[in-house]
């Protein structure tokens, strides 16, 4: 029977590319999303991949969402924690709400989804968790104390949970994308983006499919000895 994967934020951007790449591998994908119903509907129509709405920052919603996916598609063996948001601003201008929301969605979402699926993975002796971090969690970024802290936290979370999962056939890895051509990066002012691209040795933004390729490797049946690692996919911008 095909394995079942949940990709959070799996209906657009990097997440959409991941949902498609895993489907191509024969995995049954449930694509979670947070609010854009119209986009999710169009995604499901276009791809045939089912979409499920819940807020990854809400612990109970994650438990309920996973239960619904498992009832409809079967036990979840693969989780890709991709949902993420930015609420940028310097510390002086950043509200507590902007701090809190980014930590709760980007980092709290990883905890909530792992809590909802880890016991099942453990009982079946197989699991793959891939957390999408960021180059800005590795290197820091001006105006992003919330996002950099959350993403940096993801890298620590990954290494700690990898140690807990290893004996049970559960791998936990992270990918740290550089700047990828999605809606999130489209929100960066053009003059700032130009300066960022100038610093990327590859001389261009990355494509979502290039991140998905890394995820496809990490969730593979034969990737069981890869755990606790962070794969940087950033065109050479930051070598960690
Ligand atoms: P997008 O903004 O294009 O898409 C974000 C996705 O996350 C959407 O599907 C969105 O759902 C979903 N989402 C947001 N908040 C929630 C929530 N609370 N609950 C459930 N789903 C939610 O982002 P990208 O594709 O650019 O980024 C994907 C991941 O990669 C993020 O974690 C991001 O931080 C990380 N990343 C991105 C980089 C880039 O250059 N783009 C660089 C480094 C890391 P909906 O459609 O409903 O809004």
mmCIF file of C-alpha atoms and ligand atoms in Angstrom:
data_model
loop_
_atom_site.group_PDB
_atom_site.id
_atom_site.type_symbol
_atom_site.label_atom_id
_atom_site.label_comp_id
_atom_site.label_asym_id
_atom_site.label_seq_id
_atom_site.Cartn_x
_atom_site.Cartn_y
_atom_site.Cartn_z
ATOM 1 C CA UNK A 1 0.000 0.000 0.000
ATOM 2 C CA UNK A 2 1.249 3.491 -0.819
ATOM 3 C CA UNK A 3 2.672 5.477 2.061
ATOM 4 C CA UNK A 4 0.736 8.542 3.153
ATOM 5 C CA UNK A 5 2.389 11.940 3.574
ATOM 6 C CA UNK A 6 1.131 15.214 4.966
ATOM 7 C CA UNK A 7 2.750 18.331 3.518
ATOM 8 C CA UNK A 8 1.833 21.392 5.578
ATOM 9 C CA UNK A 9 1.393 24.499 3.459
ATOM 10 C CA UNK A 10 1.337 22.003 0.599
ATOM 11 C CA UNK A 11 -0.986 23.811 -1.792
ATOM 12 C CA UNK A 12 1.286 26.545 -3.133
ATOM 13 C CA UNK A 13 4.895 27.670 -3.422
ATOM 14 C CA UNK A 14 7.544 25.256 -2.171
ATOM 15 C CA UNK A 15 4.869 23.085 -0.540
ATOM 16 C CA UNK A 16 3.036 22.591 -3.837
ATOM 17 C CA UNK A 17 6.276 21.453 -5.484
ATOM 18 C CA UNK A 18 6.847 19.034 -2.586
ATOM 19 C CA UNK A 19 3.293 17.649 -2.847
ATOM 20 C CA UNK A 20 3.828 17.025 -6.566
ATOM 21 C CA UNK A 21 7.271 15.455 -6.114
ATOM 22 C CA UNK A 22 6.030 13.025 -3.460
ATOM 23 C CA UNK A 23 2.991 12.117 -5.582
ATOM 24 C CA UNK A 24 5.379 11.339 -8.453
ATOM 25 C CA UNK A 25 7.116 8.870 -6.108
ATOM 26 C CA UNK A 26 3.829 6.995 -5.638
ATOM 27 C CA UNK A 27 3.154 8.474 -2.192
ATOM 28 C CA UNK A 28 -0.440 9.460 -1.314
ATOM 29 C CA UNK A 29 -0.258 13.124 -0.338
ATOM 30 C CA UNK A 30 -2.545 15.174 1.894
ATOM 31 C CA UNK A 31 -1.778 18.837 1.292
ATOM 32 C CA UNK A 32 -2.585 20.990 4.307
ATOM 33 C CA UNK A 33 -3.149 24.756 4.015
ATOM 34 C CA UNK A 34 -4.055 27.615 6.322
ATOM 35 C CA UNK A 35 -6.555 29.977 4.753
ATOM 36 C CA UNK A 36 -6.538 30.328 0.966
ATOM 37 C CA UNK A 37 -9.573 28.163 0.103
ATOM 38 C CA UNK A 38 -9.722 29.334 -3.501
ATOM 39 C CA UNK A 39 -6.082 28.461 -4.117
ATOM 40 C CA UNK A 40 -6.471 25.072 -2.430
ATOM 41 C CA UNK A 41 -9.542 24.249 -4.511
ATOM 42 C CA UNK A 42 -7.694 25.123 -7.715
ATOM 43 C CA UNK A 43 -4.663 23.096 -6.563
ATOM 44 C CA UNK A 44 -6.801 19.991 -5.921
ATOM 45 C CA UNK A 45 -8.604 20.374 -9.244
ATOM 46 C CA UNK A 46 -5.309 20.773 -11.086
ATOM 47 C CA UNK A 47 -3.380 17.966 -9.385
ATOM 48 C CA UNK A 48 -5.942 15.541 -7.952
ATOM 49 C CA UNK A 49 -4.171 15.860 -4.574
ATOM 50 C CA UNK A 50 -6.584 16.253 -1.652
ATOM 51 C CA UNK A 51 -6.247 19.441 0.401
ATOM 52 C CA UNK A 52 -7.058 19.844 4.094
ATOM 53 C CA UNK A 53 -7.495 23.117 5.943
ATOM 54 C CA UNK A 54 -6.186 23.597 9.459
ATOM 55 C CA UNK A 55 -3.946 26.025 11.309
ATOM 56 C CA UNK A 56 -0.640 24.342 12.167
ATOM 57 C CA UNK A 57 -0.232 26.741 15.094
ATOM 58 C CA UNK A 58 -3.313 25.221 16.732
ATOM 59 C CA UNK A 59 -2.346 22.060 18.610
ATOM 60 C CA UNK A 60 -5.821 20.514 18.727
ATOM 61 C CA UNK A 61 -6.450 21.368 15.064
ATOM 62 C CA UNK A 62 -3.318 19.391 14.136
ATOM 63 C CA UNK A 63 -4.491 16.375 16.146
ATOM 64 C CA UNK A 64 -7.918 16.571 14.495
ATOM 65 C CA UNK A 65 -6.454 17.188 11.018
ATOM 66 C CA UNK A 66 -4.142 14.180 11.235
ATOM 67 C CA UNK A 67 -7.029 12.021 12.515
ATOM 68 C CA UNK A 68 -9.137 13.067 9.510
ATOM 69 C CA UNK A 69 -6.325 12.352 7.034
ATOM 70 C CA UNK A 70 -5.692 8.948 8.612
ATOM 71 C CA UNK A 71 -9.401 8.059 8.486
ATOM 72 C CA UNK A 72 -9.591 8.988 4.801
ATOM 73 C CA UNK A 73 -6.166 7.975 3.448
ATOM 74 C CA UNK A 74 -4.492 5.682 6.013
ATOM 75 C CA UNK A 75 -1.687 5.936 8.581
ATOM 76 C CA UNK A 76 0.661 8.874 8.113
ATOM 77 C CA UNK A 77 4.297 7.790 7.725
ATOM 78 C CA UNK A 78 5.716 11.030 6.305
ATOM 79 C CA UNK A 79 5.336 14.606 7.504
ATOM 80 C CA UNK A 80 6.831 17.603 5.761
ATOM 81 C CA UNK A 81 6.620 20.665 8.001
ATOM 82 C CA UNK A 82 6.674 23.337 5.339
ATOM 83 C CA UNK A 83 3.990 25.850 6.413
ATOM 84 C CA UNK A 84 5.591 29.153 7.247
ATOM 85 C CA UNK A 85 4.933 32.871 7.401
ATOM 86 C CA UNK A 86 6.920 36.085 7.713
ATOM 87 C CA UNK A 87 5.987 39.192 9.707
ATOM 88 C CA UNK A 88 9.126 41.246 9.164
ATOM 89 C CA UNK A 89 10.293 44.363 10.991
ATOM 90 C CA UNK A 90 13.203 45.475 13.107
ATOM 91 C CA UNK A 91 12.995 44.628 16.785
ATOM 92 C CA UNK A 92 12.112 48.243 17.571
ATOM 93 C CA UNK A 93 9.088 48.093 15.278
ATOM 94 C CA UNK A 94 8.063 44.477 15.773
ATOM 95 C CA UNK A 95 4.898 43.936 17.806
ATOM 96 C CA UNK A 96 4.624 41.111 20.298
ATOM 97 C CA UNK A 97 1.880 39.649 18.076
ATOM 98 C CA UNK A 98 4.236 39.520 15.065
ATOM 99 C CA UNK A 99 6.841 37.733 17.196
ATOM 100 C CA UNK A 100 4.354 35.312 18.689
ATOM 101 C CA UNK A 101 2.557 34.429 15.461
ATOM 102 C CA UNK A 102 5.752 33.600 13.580
ATOM 103 C CA UNK A 103 7.052 31.424 16.421
ATOM 104 C CA UNK A 104 3.701 29.643 16.814
ATOM 105 C CA UNK A 105 3.220 28.909 13.096
ATOM 106 C CA UNK A 106 6.783 28.204 11.955
ATOM 107 C CA UNK A 107 8.191 26.449 15.017
ATOM 108 C CA UNK A 108 5.079 25.484 16.996
ATOM 109 C CA UNK A 109 3.662 23.881 13.847
ATOM 110 C CA UNK A 110 6.591 21.437 13.760
ATOM 111 C CA UNK A 111 5.968 20.420 17.371
ATOM 112 C CA UNK A 112 2.215 20.069 16.851
ATOM 113 C CA UNK A 113 2.555 17.909 13.744
ATOM 114 C CA UNK A 114 5.267 15.722 15.255
ATOM 115 C CA UNK A 115 3.130 15.185 18.386
ATOM 116 C CA UNK A 116 0.185 14.158 16.208
ATOM 117 C CA UNK A 117 2.121 11.584 14.171
ATOM 118 C CA UNK A 118 5.178 10.350 16.105
ATOM 119 C CA UNK A 119 3.417 7.660 18.174
ATOM 120 C CA UNK A 120 1.936 6.058 15.073
ATOM 121 C CA UNK A 121 5.265 6.125 13.250
ATOM 122 C CA UNK A 122 6.944 4.567 16.273
ATOM 123 C CA UNK A 123 4.404 1.748 16.471
ATOM 124 C CA UNK A 124 4.916 0.949 12.768
ATOM 125 C CA UNK A 125 8.726 1.225 12.963
ATOM 126 C CA UNK A 126 8.932 3.725 10.130
ATOM 127 C CA UNK A 127 8.728 7.497 9.827
ATOM 128 C CA UNK A 128 10.092 10.412 7.857
ATOM 129 C CA UNK A 129 9.855 13.963 9.174
ATOM 130 C CA UNK A 130 11.305 16.788 7.109
ATOM 131 C CA UNK A 131 11.256 20.316 8.520
ATOM 132 C CA UNK A 132 11.715 23.285 6.236
ATOM 133 C CA UNK A 133 14.068 25.746 7.907
ATOM 134 C CA UNK A 134 15.785 28.633 6.187
ATOM 135 C CA UNK A 135 19.103 30.161 5.323
ATOM 136 C CA UNK A 136 17.953 33.020 7.565
ATOM 137 C CA UNK A 137 17.770 30.614 10.501
ATOM 138 C CA UNK A 138 21.394 29.698 9.848
ATOM 139 C CA UNK A 139 22.811 33.138 9.122
ATOM 140 C CA UNK A 140 20.287 35.571 10.670
ATOM 141 C CA UNK A 141 18.668 38.374 8.703
ATOM 142 C CA UNK A 142 18.087 42.062 9.406
ATOM 143 C CA UNK A 143 14.443 42.713 10.285
ATOM 144 C CA UNK A 144 13.640 39.078 11.027
ATOM 145 C CA UNK A 145 14.356 38.304 14.677
ATOM 146 C CA UNK A 146 11.077 36.364 14.848
ATOM 147 C CA UNK A 147 11.581 34.372 11.637
ATOM 148 C CA UNK A 148 15.303 33.729 12.217
ATOM 149 C CA UNK A 149 14.600 32.550 15.770
ATOM 150 C CA UNK A 150 11.813 30.226 14.626
ATOM 151 C CA UNK A 151 13.845 28.782 11.771
ATOM 152 C CA UNK A 152 16.955 28.420 13.912
ATOM 153 C CA UNK A 153 14.732 26.664 16.458
ATOM 154 C CA UNK A 154 13.639 24.246 13.743
ATOM 155 C CA UNK A 155 17.230 23.184 13.225
ATOM 156 C CA UNK A 156 17.632 22.427 16.963
ATOM 157 C CA UNK A 157 14.242 20.706 17.099
ATOM 158 C CA UNK A 158 15.305 18.495 14.184
ATOM 159 C CA UNK A 159 18.539 17.356 15.825
ATOM 160 C CA UNK A 160 16.849 16.627 19.156
ATOM 161 C CA UNK A 161 13.895 14.705 17.690
ATOM 162 C CA UNK A 162 16.231 12.760 15.368
ATOM 163 C CA UNK A 163 17.860 11.295 18.471
ATOM 164 C CA UNK A 164 14.473 10.217 19.834
ATOM 165 C CA UNK A 165 13.318 8.664 16.539
ATOM 166 C CA UNK A 166 16.442 6.850 15.371
ATOM 167 C CA UNK A 167 15.850 3.592 17.269
ATOM 168 C CA UNK A 168 12.348 3.339 15.830
ATOM 169 C CA UNK A 169 13.148 3.814 12.154
ATOM 170 C CA UNK A 170 12.037 7.437 12.215
ATOM 171 C CA UNK A 171 14.342 9.944 10.549
ATOM 172 C CA UNK A 172 14.082 13.664 11.199
ATOM 173 C CA UNK A 173 15.903 16.062 8.904
ATOM 174 C CA UNK A 174 15.747 19.690 7.888
ATOM 175 C CA UNK A 175 16.192 21.544 4.654
ATOM 176 C CA UNK A 176 17.456 25.108 4.742
ATOM 177 C CA UNK A 177 16.381 26.762 1.496
ATOM 178 C CA UNK A 178 18.039 29.898 0.247
ATOM 179 C CA UNK A 179 15.941 32.428 -1.665
ATOM 180 C CA UNK A 180 13.308 30.611 -3.713
ATOM 181 C CA UNK A 181 11.017 32.138 -6.311
ATOM 182 C CA UNK A 182 7.638 31.998 -4.482
ATOM 183 C CA UNK A 183 4.959 34.405 -3.186
ATOM 184 C CA UNK A 184 6.962 34.796 0.046
ATOM 185 C CA UNK A 185 9.968 36.176 -1.821
ATOM 186 C CA UNK A 186 7.723 38.207 -4.143
ATOM 187 C CA UNK A 187 6.808 40.182 -0.985
ATOM 188 C CA UNK A 188 10.424 41.389 -0.646
ATOM 189 C CA UNK A 189 10.857 44.905 -2.152
ATOM 190 C CA UNK A 190 12.530 44.640 -5.637
ATOM 191 C CA UNK A 191 15.515 46.815 -4.663
ATOM 192 C CA UNK A 192 16.214 44.564 -1.639
ATOM 193 C CA UNK A 193 15.764 41.408 -3.737
ATOM 194 C CA UNK A 194 18.226 42.693 -6.349
ATOM 195 C CA UNK A 195 20.882 43.054 -3.647
ATOM 196 C CA UNK A 196 20.120 39.566 -2.316
ATOM 197 C CA UNK A 197 20.415 37.927 -5.762
ATOM 198 C CA UNK A 198 23.736 39.716 -6.305
ATOM 199 C CA UNK A 199 25.087 37.789 -3.304
ATOM 200 C CA UNK A 200 23.977 34.347 -4.559
ATOM 201 C CA UNK A 201 26.952 32.661 -6.270
ATOM 202 C CA UNK A 202 24.562 30.801 -8.607
ATOM 203 C CA UNK A 203 23.338 34.231 -9.748
ATOM 204 C CA UNK A 204 19.630 33.450 -9.492
ATOM 205 C CA UNK A 205 16.774 32.576 -7.172
ATOM 206 C CA UNK A 206 16.109 28.882 -6.577
ATOM 207 C CA UNK A 207 13.055 27.062 -7.891
ATOM 208 C CA UNK A 208 10.543 25.351 -5.590
ATOM 209 C CA UNK A 209 11.172 22.092 -7.446
ATOM 210 C CA UNK A 210 14.823 22.241 -6.336
ATOM 211 C CA UNK A 211 13.726 22.112 -2.691
ATOM 212 C CA UNK A 212 11.226 19.348 -3.452
ATOM 213 C CA UNK A 213 14.043 17.269 -4.889
ATOM 214 C CA UNK A 214 15.803 17.377 -1.526
ATOM 215 C CA UNK A 215 12.623 16.338 0.288
ATOM 216 C CA UNK A 216 12.122 13.429 -2.122
ATOM 217 C CA UNK A 217 15.601 12.184 -1.235
ATOM 218 C CA UNK A 218 15.094 12.505 2.517
ATOM 219 C CA UNK A 219 11.753 10.678 2.604
ATOM 220 C CA UNK A 220 13.038 7.788 0.476
ATOM 221 C CA UNK A 221 12.772 4.209 1.706
ATOM 222 C CA UNK A 222 16.560 3.907 1.336
ATOM 223 C CA UNK A 223 17.397 7.122 3.215
ATOM 224 C CA UNK A 224 17.043 5.560 6.667
ATOM 225 C CA UNK A 225 20.628 6.306 7.733
ATOM 226 C CA UNK A 226 20.253 10.035 7.070
ATOM 227 C CA UNK A 227 18.928 11.677 10.215
ATOM 228 C CA UNK A 228 19.500 14.860 12.182
ATOM 229 C CA UNK A 229 20.983 16.539 9.144
ATOM 230 C CA UNK A 230 20.315 19.892 7.553
ATOM 231 C CA UNK A 231 20.502 20.032 3.793
ATOM 232 C CA UNK A 232 21.288 23.539 2.564
ATOM 233 C CA UNK A 233 19.858 24.287 -0.886
ATOM 234 C CA UNK A 234 20.818 27.873 -1.544
ATOM 235 C CA UNK A 235 22.899 28.306 -4.712
ATOM 236 C CA UNK A 236 26.059 28.621 -2.623
ATOM 237 C CA UNK A 237 24.875 31.676 -0.698
ATOM 238 C CA UNK A 238 25.705 30.318 2.755
ATOM 239 C CA UNK A 239 27.920 27.325 3.438
ATOM 240 C CA UNK A 240 27.112 26.046 6.864
HETATM 241 P P1 LIG B 1 4.274 30.662 0.651
HETATM 242 O O1 LIG B 1 3.979 31.911 1.386
HETATM 243 O O2 LIG B 1 4.318 30.696 -0.850
HETATM 244 O O3 LIG B 1 3.261 29.499 1.096
HETATM 245 C C1 LIG B 1 3.082 29.258 2.454
HETATM 246 C C2 LIG B 1 2.200 28.054 2.645
HETATM 247 O O4 LIG B 1 2.050 27.836 4.059
HETATM 248 C C3 LIG B 1 0.802 28.261 2.103
HETATM 249 O O5 LIG B 1 0.302 27.034 1.582
HETATM 250 C C4 LIG B 1 0.005 28.651 3.334
HETATM 251 O O6 LIG B 1 -1.374 28.318 3.263
HETATM 252 C C5 LIG B 1 0.673 27.802 4.382
HETATM 253 N N1 LIG B 1 0.443 28.322 5.729
HETATM 254 C C6 LIG B 1 0.816 29.521 6.227
HETATM 255 N N2 LIG B 1 0.426 29.641 7.510
HETATM 256 C C7 LIG B 1 -0.206 28.474 7.820
HETATM 257 C C8 LIG B 1 -0.851 27.983 8.984
HETATM 258 N N3 LIG B 1 -0.909 28.715 10.099
HETATM 259 N N4 LIG B 1 -1.386 26.744 8.954
HETATM 260 C C9 LIG B 1 -1.334 25.993 7.829
HETATM 261 N N5 LIG B 1 -0.743 26.410 6.683
HETATM 262 C C10 LIG B 1 -0.205 27.642 6.690
HETATM 263 O O7 LIG B 1 5.658 30.152 1.238
HETATM 264 P P2 LIG B 1 6.922 29.481 0.524
HETATM 265 O O8 LIG B 1 6.479 28.396 -0.380
HETATM 266 O O9 LIG B 1 7.798 30.535 0.007
HETATM 267 O O10 LIG B 1 7.666 28.872 1.811
HETATM 268 C C11 LIG B 1 7.444 27.544 2.255
HETATM 269 C C12 LIG B 1 8.382 27.293 3.421
HETATM 270 O O11 LIG B 1 9.735 27.484 3.024
HETATM 271 C C13 LIG B 1 8.149 28.232 4.607
HETATM 272 O O12 LIG B 1 8.353 27.531 5.813
HETATM 273 C C14 LIG B 1 9.241 29.266 4.430
HETATM 274 O O13 LIG B 1 9.573 29.878 5.638
HETATM 275 C C15 LIG B 1 10.362 28.406 3.898
HETATM 276 N N6 LIG B 1 11.358 29.152 3.157
HETATM 277 C C16 LIG B 1 11.031 29.849 2.038
HETATM 278 C C17 LIG B 1 12.005 30.533 1.338
HETATM 279 C C18 LIG B 1 11.720 31.271 0.093
HETATM 280 O O14 LIG B 1 12.647 31.889 -0.419
HETATM 281 N N7 LIG B 1 10.512 31.265 -0.436
HETATM 282 C C19 LIG B 1 13.391 30.566 1.813
HETATM 283 C C20 LIG B 1 13.632 29.786 2.985
HETATM 284 C C21 LIG B 1 12.636 29.120 3.632
HETATM 285 P P3 LIG B 1 -2.404 29.299 2.476
HETATM 286 O O15 LIG B 1 -2.157 29.061 1.021
HETATM 287 O O16 LIG B 1 -3.738 28.861 2.919
HETATM 288 O O17 LIG B 1 -2.078 30.701 2.885
#
